[in-house]
CSV table of C-alpha atoms in Angstrom, one decimal:
chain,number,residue,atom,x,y,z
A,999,UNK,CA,-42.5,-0.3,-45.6
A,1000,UNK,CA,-38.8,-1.2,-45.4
A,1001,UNK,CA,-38.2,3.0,-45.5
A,1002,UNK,CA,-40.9,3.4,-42.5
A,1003,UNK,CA,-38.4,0.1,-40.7
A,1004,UNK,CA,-35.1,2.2,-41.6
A,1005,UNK,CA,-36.2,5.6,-40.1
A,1006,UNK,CA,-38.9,4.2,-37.2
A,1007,UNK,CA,-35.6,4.9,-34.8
A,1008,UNK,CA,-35.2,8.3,-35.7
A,1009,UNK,CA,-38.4,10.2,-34.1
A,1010,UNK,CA,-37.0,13.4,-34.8
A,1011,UNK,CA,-37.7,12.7,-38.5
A,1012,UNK,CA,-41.7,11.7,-38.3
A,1013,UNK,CA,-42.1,14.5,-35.9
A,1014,UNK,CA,-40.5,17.2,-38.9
A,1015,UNK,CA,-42.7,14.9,-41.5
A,1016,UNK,CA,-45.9,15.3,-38.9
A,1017,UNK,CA,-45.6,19.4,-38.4
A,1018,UNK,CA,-45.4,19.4,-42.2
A,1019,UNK,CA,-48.0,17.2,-43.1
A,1020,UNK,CA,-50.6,18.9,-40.7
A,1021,UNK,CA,-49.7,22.7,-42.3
A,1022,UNK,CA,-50.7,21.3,-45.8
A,1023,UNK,CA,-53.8,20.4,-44.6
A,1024,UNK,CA,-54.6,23.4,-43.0
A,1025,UNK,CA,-53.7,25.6,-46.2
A,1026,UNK,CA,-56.1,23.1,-48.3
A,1027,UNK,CA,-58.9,22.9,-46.0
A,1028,UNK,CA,-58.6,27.2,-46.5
A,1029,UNK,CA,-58.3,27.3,-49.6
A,1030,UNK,CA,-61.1,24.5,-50.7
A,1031,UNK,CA,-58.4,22.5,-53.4
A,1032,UNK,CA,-58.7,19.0,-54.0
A,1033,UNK,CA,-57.0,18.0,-57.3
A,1034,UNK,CA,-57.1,14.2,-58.0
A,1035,UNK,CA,-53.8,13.0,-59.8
A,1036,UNK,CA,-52.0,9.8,-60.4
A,1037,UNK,CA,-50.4,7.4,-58.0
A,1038,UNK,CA,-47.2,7.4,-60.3
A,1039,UNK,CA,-47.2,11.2,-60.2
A,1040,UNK,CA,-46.8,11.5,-56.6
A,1041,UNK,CA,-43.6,12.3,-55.3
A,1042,UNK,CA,-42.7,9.7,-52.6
A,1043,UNK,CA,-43.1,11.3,-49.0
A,1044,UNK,CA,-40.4,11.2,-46.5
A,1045,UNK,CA,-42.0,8.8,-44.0
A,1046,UNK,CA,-43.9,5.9,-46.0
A,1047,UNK,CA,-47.2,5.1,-44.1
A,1048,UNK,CA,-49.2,1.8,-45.6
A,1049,UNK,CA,-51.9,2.2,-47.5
A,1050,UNK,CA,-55.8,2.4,-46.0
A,1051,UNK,CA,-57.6,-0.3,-47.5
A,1052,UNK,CA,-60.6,1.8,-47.2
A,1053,UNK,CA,-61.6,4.8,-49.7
A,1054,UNK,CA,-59.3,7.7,-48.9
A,1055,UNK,CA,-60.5,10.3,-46.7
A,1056,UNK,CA,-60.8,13.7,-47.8
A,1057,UNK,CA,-57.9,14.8,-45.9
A,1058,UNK,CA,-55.8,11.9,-47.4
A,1059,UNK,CA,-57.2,13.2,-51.1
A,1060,UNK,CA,-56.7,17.3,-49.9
A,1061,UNK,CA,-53.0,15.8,-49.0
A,1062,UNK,CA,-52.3,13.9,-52.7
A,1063,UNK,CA,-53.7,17.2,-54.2
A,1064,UNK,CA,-51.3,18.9,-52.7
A,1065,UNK,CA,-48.6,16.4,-54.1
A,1066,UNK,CA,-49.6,17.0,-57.2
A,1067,UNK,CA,-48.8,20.3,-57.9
A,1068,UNK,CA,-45.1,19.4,-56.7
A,1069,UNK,CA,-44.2,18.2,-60.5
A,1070,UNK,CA,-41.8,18.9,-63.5
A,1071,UNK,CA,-38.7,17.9,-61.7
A,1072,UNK,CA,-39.6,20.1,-58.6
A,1073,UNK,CA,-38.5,18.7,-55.3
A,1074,UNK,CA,-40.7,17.8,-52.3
A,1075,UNK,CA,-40.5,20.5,-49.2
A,1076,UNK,CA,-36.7,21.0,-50.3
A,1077,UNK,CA,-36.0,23.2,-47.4
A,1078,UNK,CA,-36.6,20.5,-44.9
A,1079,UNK,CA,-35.1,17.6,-46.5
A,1080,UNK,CA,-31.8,20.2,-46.5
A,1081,UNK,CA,-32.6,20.1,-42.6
A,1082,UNK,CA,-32.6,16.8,-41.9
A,1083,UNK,CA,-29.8,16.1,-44.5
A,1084,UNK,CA,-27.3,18.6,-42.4
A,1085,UNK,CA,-28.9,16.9,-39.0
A,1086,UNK,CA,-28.1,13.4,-40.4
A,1087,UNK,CA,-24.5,14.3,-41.9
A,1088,UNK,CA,-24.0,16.1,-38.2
A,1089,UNK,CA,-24.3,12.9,-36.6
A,1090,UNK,CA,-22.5,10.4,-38.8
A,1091,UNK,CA,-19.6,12.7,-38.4
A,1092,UNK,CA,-19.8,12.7,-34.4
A,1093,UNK,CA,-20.7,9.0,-34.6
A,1094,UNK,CA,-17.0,8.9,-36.0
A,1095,UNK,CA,-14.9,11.5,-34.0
A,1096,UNK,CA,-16.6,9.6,-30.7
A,1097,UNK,CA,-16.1,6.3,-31.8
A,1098,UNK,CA,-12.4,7.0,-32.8
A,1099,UNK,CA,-11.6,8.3,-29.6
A,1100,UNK,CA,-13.0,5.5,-28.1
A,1101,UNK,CA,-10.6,3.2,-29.8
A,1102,UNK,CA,-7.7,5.8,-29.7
A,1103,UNK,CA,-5.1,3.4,-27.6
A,1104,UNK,CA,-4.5,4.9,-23.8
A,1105,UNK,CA,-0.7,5.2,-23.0
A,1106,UNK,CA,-1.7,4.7,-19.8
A,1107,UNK,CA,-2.9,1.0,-20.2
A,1108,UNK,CA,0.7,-0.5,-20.0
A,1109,UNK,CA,1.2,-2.7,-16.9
A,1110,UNK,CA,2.9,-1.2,-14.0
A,1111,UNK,CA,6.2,-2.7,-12.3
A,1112,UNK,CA,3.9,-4.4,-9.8
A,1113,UNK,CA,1.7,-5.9,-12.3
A,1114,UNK,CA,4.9,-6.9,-14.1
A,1115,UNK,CA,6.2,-8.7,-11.1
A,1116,UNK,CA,3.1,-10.3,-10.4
A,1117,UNK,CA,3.3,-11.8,-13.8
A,1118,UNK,CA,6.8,-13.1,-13.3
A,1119,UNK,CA,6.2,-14.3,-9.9
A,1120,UNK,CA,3.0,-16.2,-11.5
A,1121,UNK,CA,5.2,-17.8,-13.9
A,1122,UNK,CA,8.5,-18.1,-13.0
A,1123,UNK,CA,8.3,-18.0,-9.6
A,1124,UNK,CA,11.3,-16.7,-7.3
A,1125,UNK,CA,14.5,-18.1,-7.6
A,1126,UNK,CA,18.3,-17.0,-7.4
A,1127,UNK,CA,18.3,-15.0,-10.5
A,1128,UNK,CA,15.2,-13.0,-9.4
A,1129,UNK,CA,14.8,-9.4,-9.0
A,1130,UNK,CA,16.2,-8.6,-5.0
A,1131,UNK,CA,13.2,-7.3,-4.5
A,1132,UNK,CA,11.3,-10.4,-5.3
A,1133,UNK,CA,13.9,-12.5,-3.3
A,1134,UNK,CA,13.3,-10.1,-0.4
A,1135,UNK,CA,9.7,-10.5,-0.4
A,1136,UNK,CA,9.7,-14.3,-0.4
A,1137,UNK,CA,12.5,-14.4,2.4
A,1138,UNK,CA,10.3,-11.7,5.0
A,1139,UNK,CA,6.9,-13.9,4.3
A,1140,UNK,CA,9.0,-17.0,5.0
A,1141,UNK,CA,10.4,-16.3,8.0
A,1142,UNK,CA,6.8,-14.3,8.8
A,1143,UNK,CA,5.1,-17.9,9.0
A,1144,UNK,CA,7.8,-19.6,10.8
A,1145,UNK,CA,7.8,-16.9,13.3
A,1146,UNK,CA,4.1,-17.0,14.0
A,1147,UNK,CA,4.1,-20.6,14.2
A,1148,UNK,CA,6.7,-20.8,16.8
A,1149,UNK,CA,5.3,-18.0,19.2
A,1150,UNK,CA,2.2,-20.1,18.9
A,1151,UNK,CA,3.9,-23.3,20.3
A,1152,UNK,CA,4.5,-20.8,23.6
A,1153,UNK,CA,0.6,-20.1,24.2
A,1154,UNK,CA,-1.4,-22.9,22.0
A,1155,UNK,CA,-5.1,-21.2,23.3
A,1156,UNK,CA,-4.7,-18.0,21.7
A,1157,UNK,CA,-3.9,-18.2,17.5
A,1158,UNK,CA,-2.4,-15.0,15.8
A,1159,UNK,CA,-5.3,-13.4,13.5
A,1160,UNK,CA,-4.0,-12.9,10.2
A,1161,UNK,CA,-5.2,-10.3,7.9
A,1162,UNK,CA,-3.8,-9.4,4.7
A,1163,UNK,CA,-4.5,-6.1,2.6
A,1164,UNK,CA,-3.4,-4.8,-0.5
A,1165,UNK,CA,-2.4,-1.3,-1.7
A,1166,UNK,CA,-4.1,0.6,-4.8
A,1167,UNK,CA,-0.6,1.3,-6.5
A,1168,UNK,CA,0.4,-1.9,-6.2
A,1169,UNK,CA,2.2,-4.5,-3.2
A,1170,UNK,CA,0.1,-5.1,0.0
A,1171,UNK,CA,1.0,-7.1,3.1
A,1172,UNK,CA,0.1,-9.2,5.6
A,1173,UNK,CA,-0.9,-8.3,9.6
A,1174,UNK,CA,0.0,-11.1,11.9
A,1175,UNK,CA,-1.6,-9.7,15.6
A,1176,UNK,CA,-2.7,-11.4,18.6
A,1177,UNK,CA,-4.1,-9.6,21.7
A,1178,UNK,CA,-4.9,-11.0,25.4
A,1179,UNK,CA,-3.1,-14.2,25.4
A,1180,UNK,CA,-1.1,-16.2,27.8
A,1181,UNK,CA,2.4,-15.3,27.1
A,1182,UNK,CA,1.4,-11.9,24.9
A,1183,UNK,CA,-0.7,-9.1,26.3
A,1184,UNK,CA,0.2,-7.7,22.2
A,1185,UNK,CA,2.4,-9.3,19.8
A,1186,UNK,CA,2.8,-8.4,15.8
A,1187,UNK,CA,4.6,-10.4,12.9
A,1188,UNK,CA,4.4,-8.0,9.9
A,1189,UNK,CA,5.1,-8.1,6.3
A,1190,UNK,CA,5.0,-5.1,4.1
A,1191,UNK,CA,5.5,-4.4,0.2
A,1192,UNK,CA,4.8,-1.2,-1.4
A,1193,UNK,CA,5.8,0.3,-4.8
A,1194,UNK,CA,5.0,3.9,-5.2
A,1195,UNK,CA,6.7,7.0,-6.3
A,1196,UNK,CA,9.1,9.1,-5.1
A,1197,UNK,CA,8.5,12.9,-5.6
A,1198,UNK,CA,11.8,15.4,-6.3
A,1199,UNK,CA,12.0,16.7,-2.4
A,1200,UNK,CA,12.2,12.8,-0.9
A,1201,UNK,CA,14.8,12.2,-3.7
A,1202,UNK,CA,16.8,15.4,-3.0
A,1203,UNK,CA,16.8,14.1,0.7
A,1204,UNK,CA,17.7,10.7,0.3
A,1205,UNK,CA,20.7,11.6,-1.9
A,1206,UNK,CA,22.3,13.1,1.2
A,1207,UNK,CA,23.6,8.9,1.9
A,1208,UNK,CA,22.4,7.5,-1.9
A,1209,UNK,CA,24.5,9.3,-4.3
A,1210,UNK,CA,23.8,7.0,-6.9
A,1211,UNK,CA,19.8,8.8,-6.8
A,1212,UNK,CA,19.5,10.3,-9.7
A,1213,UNK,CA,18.6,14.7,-9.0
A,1214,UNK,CA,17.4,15.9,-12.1
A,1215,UNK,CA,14.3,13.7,-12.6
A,1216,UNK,CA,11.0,15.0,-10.9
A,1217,UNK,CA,10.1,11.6,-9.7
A,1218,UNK,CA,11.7,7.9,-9.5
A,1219,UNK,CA,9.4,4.3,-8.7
A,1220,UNK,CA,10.5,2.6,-5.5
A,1221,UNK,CA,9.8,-0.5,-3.9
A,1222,UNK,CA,10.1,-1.3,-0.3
A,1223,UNK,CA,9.4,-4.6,1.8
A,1224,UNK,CA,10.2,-5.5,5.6
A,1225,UNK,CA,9.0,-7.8,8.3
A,1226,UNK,CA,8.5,-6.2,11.3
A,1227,UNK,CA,7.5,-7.0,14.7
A,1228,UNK,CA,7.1,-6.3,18.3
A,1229,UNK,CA,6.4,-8.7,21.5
A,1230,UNK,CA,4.6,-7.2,24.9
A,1231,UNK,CA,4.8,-10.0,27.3
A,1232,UNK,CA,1.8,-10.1,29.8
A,1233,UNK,CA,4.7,-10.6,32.7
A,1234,UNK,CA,6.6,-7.6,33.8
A,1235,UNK,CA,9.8,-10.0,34.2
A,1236,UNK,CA,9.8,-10.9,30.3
A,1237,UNK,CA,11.5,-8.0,28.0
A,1238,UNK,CA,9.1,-6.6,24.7
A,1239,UNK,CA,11.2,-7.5,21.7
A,1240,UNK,CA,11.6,-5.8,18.3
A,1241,UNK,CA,12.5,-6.7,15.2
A,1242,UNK,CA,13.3,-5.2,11.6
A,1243,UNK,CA,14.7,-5.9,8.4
A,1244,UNK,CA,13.9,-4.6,5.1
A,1245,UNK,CA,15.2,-3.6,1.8
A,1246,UNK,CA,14.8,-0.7,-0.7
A,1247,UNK,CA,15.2,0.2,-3.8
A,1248,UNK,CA,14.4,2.9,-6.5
A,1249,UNK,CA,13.4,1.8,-10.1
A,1250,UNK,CA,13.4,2.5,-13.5
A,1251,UNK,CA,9.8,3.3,-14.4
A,1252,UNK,CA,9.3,1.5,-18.3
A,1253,UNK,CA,12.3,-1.3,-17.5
A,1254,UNK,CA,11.9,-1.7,-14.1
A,1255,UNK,CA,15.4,-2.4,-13.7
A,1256,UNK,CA,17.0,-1.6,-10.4
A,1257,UNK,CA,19.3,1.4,-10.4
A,1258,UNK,CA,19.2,2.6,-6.6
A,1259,UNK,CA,19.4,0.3,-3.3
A,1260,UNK,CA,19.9,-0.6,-0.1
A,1261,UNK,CA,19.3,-2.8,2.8
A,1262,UNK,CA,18.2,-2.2,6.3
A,1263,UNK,CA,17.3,-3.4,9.9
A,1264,UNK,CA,18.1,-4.3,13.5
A,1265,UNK,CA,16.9,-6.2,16.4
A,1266,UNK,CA,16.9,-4.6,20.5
A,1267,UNK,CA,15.5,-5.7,23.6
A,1268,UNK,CA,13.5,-3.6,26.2
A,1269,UNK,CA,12.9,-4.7,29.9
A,1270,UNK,CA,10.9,-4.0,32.7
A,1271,UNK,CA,13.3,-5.5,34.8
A,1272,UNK,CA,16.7,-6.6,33.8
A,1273,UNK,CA,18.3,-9.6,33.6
A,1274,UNK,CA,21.7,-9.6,32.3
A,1275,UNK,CA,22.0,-13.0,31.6
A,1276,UNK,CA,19.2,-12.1,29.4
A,1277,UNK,CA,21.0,-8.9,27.9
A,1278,UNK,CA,23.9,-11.1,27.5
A,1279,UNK,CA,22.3,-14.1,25.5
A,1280,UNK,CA,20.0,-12.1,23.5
A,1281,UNK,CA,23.6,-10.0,22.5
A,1282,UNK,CA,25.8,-13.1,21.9
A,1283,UNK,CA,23.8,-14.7,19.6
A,1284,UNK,CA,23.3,-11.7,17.2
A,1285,UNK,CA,26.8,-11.1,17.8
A,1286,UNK,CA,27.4,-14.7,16.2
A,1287,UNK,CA,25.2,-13.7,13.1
A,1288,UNK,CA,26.9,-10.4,13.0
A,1289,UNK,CA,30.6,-12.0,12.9
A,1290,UNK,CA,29.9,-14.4,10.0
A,1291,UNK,CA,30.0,-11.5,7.4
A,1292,UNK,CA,32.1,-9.1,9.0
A,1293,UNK,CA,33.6,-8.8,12.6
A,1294,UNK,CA,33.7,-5.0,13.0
A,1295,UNK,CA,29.2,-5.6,11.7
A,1296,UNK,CA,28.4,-5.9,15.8
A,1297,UNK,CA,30.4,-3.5,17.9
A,1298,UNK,CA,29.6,-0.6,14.7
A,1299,UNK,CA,26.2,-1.8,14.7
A,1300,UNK,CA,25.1,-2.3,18.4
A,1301,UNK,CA,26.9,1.8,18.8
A,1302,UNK,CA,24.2,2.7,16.1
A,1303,UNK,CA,21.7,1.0,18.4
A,1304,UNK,CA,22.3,2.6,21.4
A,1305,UNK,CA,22.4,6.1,19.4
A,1306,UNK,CA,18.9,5.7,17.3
A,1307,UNK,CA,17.1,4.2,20.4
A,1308,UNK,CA,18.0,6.8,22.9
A,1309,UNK,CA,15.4,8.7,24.2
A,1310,UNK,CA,16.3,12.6,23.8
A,1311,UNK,CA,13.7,14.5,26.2
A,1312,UNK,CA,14.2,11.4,28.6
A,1313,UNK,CA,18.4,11.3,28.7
A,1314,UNK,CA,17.8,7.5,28.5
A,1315,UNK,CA,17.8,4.7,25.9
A,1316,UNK,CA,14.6,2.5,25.1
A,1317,UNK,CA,16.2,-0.7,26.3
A,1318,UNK,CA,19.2,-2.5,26.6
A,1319,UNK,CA,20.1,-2.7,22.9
A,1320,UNK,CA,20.7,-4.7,20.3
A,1321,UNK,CA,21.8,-4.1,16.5
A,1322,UNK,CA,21.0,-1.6,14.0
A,1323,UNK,CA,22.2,-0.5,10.9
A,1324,UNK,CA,20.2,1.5,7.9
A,1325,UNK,CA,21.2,2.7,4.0
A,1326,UNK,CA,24.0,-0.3,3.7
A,1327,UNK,CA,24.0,-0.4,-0.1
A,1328,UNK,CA,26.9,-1.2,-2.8
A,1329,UNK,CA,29.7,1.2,-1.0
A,1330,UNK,CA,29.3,-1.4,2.2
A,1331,UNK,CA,29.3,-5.1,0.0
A,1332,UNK,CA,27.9,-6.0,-3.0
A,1333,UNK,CA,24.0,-6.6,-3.2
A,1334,UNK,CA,24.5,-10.2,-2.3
A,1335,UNK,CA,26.9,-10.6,0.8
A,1336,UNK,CA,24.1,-8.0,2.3
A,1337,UNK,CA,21.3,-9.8,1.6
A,1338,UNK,CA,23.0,-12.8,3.0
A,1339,UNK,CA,23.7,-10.9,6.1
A,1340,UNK,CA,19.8,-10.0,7.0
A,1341,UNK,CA,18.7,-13.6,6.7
A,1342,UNK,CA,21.3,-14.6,8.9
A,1343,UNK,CA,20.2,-12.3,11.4
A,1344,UNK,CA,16.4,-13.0,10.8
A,1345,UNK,CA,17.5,-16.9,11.7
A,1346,UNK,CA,19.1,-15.7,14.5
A,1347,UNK,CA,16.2,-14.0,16.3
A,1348,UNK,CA,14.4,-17.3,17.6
A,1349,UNK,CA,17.5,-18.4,19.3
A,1350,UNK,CA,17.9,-15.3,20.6
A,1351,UNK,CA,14.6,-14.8,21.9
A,1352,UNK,CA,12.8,-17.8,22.8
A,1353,UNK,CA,15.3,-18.9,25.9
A,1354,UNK,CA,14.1,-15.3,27.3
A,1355,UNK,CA,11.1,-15.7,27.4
A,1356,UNK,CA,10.5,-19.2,28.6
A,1357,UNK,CA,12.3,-18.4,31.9
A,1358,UNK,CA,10.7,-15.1,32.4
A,1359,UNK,CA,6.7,-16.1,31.4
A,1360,UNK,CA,6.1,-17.7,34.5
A,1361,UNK,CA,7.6,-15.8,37.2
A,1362,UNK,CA,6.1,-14.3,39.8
A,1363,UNK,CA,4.8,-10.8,40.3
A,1364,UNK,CA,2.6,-8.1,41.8
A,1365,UNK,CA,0.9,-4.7,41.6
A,1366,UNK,CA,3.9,-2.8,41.7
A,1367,UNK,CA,5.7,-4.3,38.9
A,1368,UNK,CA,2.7,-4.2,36.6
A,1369,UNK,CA,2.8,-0.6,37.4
A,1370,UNK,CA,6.4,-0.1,36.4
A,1371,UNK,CA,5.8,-2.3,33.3
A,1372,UNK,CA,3.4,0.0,32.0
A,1373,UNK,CA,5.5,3.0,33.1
A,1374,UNK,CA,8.5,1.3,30.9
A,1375,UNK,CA,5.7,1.0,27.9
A,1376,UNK,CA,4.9,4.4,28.4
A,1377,UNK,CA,8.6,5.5,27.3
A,1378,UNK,CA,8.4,2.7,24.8
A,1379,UNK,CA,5.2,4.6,22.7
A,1380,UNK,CA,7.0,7.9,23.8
A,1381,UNK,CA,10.0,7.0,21.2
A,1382,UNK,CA,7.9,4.9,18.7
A,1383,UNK,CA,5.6,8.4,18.5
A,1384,UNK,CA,8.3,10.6,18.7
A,1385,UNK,CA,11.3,9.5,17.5
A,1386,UNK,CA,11.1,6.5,15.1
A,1387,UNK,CA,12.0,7.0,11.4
A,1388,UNK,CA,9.9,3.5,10.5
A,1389,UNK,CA,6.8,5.0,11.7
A,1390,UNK,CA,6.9,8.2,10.6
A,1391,UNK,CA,8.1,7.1,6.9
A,1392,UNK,CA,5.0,4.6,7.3
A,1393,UNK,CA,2.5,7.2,8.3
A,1394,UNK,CA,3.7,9.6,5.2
A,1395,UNK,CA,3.1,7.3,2.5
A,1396,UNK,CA,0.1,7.5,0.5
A,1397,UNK,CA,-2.0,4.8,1.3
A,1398,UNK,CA,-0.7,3.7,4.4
A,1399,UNK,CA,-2.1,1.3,6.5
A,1400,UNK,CA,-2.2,2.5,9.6
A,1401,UNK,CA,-3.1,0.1,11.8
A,1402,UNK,CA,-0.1,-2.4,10.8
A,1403,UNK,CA,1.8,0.5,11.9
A,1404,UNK,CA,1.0,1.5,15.1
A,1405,UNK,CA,1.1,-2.1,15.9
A,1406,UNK,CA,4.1,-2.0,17.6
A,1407,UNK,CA,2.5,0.4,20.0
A,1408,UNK,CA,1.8,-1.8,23.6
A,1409,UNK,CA,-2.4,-2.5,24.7
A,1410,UNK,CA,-1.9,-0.6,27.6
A,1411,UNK,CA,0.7,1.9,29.1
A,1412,UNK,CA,0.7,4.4,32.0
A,1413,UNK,CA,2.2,8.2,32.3
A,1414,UNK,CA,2.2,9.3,36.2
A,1415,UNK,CA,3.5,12.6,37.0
A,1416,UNK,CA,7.1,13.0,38.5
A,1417,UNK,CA,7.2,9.2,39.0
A,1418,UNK,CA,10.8,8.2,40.9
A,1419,UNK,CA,11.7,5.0,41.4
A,1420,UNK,CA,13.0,3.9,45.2
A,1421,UNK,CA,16.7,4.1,45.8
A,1422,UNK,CA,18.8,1.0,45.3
A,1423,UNK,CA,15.7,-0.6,43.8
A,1424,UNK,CA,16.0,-2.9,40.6
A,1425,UNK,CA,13.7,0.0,39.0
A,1426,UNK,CA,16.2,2.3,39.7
A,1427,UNK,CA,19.1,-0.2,38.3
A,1428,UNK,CA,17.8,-0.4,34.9
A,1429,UNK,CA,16.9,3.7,34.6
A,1430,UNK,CA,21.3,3.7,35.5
A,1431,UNK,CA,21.8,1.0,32.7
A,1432,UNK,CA,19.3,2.6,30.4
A,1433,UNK,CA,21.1,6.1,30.8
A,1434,UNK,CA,24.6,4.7,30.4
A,1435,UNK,CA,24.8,1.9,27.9
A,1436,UNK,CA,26.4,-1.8,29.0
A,1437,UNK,CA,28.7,-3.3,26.6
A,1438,UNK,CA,27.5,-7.1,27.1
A,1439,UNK,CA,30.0,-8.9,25.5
């Protein structure tokens, strides 16, 4: 019985001891041979099937005839039991192989730097002695939440929706967006953290301002984080805003130690219809931030501004300006004194800002300013579409998510053909302005 238990999950065997069985009788029944022998003379069977309690049949004693004859130290259907021996042998052994493979240890199973700085941030936390790139990351989600929570004090009926989304390789971020409001007609406060990998032709083209990029590997880890964000007032006389600072950085892939970064970033304002005591507020106060790490930061930086946000098939910038600067990395200050320098100007965009656009929200207007506000948005997507080195590095990483990054595009905008504005009209001041930058202060 316990032999029937061991084998009853191994079919394969009682089917082989079945086809066997059933031959024998048939060469008994021909042959008419039925030779009674002892119970301690029969060789045990393969398969061990209880005993009838009933007289045996005459197949059972054609069967034990059979039996019989198999004496003298001759073996019981020896070719088969060499059969299922090799089957049986077979399977222990690929029981084995499989199962070691199974416990083989994967290289792969070691945590990546994002996991790694998950952990830490889990534990430890961010504080001074952090990674940057942790540092950076808590700074742009900081000033991310006080952002939103001051543009909501402007229109208290309409809330920012807030979605956050992570990224397969690791990082995520998080889509502040609010559409249709008071003040708004689109406004987005982003935050954005990615590690990923570099291939060899993005390194080889990023050495041309990092020379510390190492050229012979075929791939290098990077992180990147930044908070961007564009404002499209609903009135034609308040200016769309933009904002964006962020930080990279290329890494080493089983220490995760730094050995490649910098910092970059910028604010600018764009009107419909200009101000300047608005050009010349929103400028002052950045200048101010600028001049507390270095005096020569705002006249070098606002020239870089008025170069990257010209318009080249126009002849005309975006707006009136602002600051920007990109790839400012150990040759410019130490790590430090930089990162010191973009959360002073991240504290400085409120101030800068929010005076605006609580003197323009509530002024009046009509048809034809709406319609040169959405002519003005139409350059604005032209550039972002066109031109703009954010959104096209955003749109060629892997995984992107693309809807945080045509956020900065307006809701609505307009293309007419030929469009010229009147003479001597305030549309055709700003096109002057706009095609012959203002030094505001």
């Amino acid at each position: 019985m316990a032999a029937s238990c061991r084998w009853a999950h191994r079919p394969f065997l009682q089917n082989t001891h079945r086809t066997q069985k059933l031959s024998m009788i048939r060469r008994l029944q021909s042959d008419g041979q039925s030779t009674p022998t002892k119970a301690s003379q029969v060789p045990k069977p393969l398969v061990y099937t209880r005993a009838s309690p009933q007289n045996s049949s005459p197949i059972s004693a054609s069967v034990a005839a059979q039996a019989a004859r198999q004496q003298g130290g001759t073996v019981a259907y020896p070719k088969t039991r060499i059969c299922i021996g090799i089957v049986l042998v077979g399977s222990i052994i690929y029981s084995m192989t499989t199962t070691s493979t199974r416990l083989q240890p994967q290289h792969n199973d070691a945590p990546t730097i994002a996991e790694r700085d998950t952990l830490r941030k889990r534990e430890s936390g961010i504080t001074s002695s952090s990674p940057m790139r942790l540092r950076m990351e808590d700074l742009i989600k900081t000033q991310q939440r006080h952002i939103v929570s001051e543009l909501e004090k402007l229109d208290p009926e309409h809330r920012f929706r807030e979605d956050t989304w992570t990224r397969p390789t690791g990082g995520g971020g998080i889509s502040c967006v609010l559409q249709d409001g008071s003040v708004f007609e689109k406004a987005g406060v982003n935050t954005s953290i990615v590690y990923g990998t570099l291939p060899r032709p993005a390194i080889e083209k990023m050495r041309v301002n990092h020379k510390a990029l190492d050229p012979s590997v075929e791939s290098l880890e990077f992180f990147a984080a930044g908070l961007s964000m564009v404002l499209h007032p609903s009135n034609p006389m308040a200016p769309t805003v933009h904002l964006n600072y962020r930080y990279f950085e290329t890494m080493d892939r089983e220490s995760g130690d730094c050995n490649a970064w910098w910092f970059g970033g910028g604010t600018d304002l764009t009107p419909s219809y200009l101000f300047d005591e608005d050009a010349i507020h929103f400028h002052r106060t950045i200048k101010t931030a600028c001049d507390r790490h270095d005096r020569g930061y705002y006249p070098r930086f606002k020239a870089w501004c008025d170069r990257y946000f010209h318009i080249p098939h126009r002849r005309e910038s975006r707006g009136v300006g602002g600051i920007f600067f990109d790839d400012l990395d150990a040759e410019e200050k130490d790590q430090e004194q930089l990162f010191s320098f973009v959360k002073d100007c991240l504290d400085a965009f409120l101030p800068g800002y929010l005076p605006i656009i609580e003197r323009r929200r509530g002024m009046e207007f009509g048809q034809r300013e709406k319609q040169w506000q959405q002519l003005r948005r139409g350059r604005y997507v032209e550039f972002n579409l066109v031109h703009d080195r954010g959104t096209a590095f955003g749109l060629q990483t892997p995984g992107a998510r693309v809807e945080s990054i045509l956020m900065s595009l307006p809701l609505t905008a307009q293309w007419m053909y030929m469009h010229e504005p009147e003479k001597g009209s305030r549309e055709e001041r700003l096109l002057n302005v706009l095609k012959t930058p203002v030094e505001w202060v």
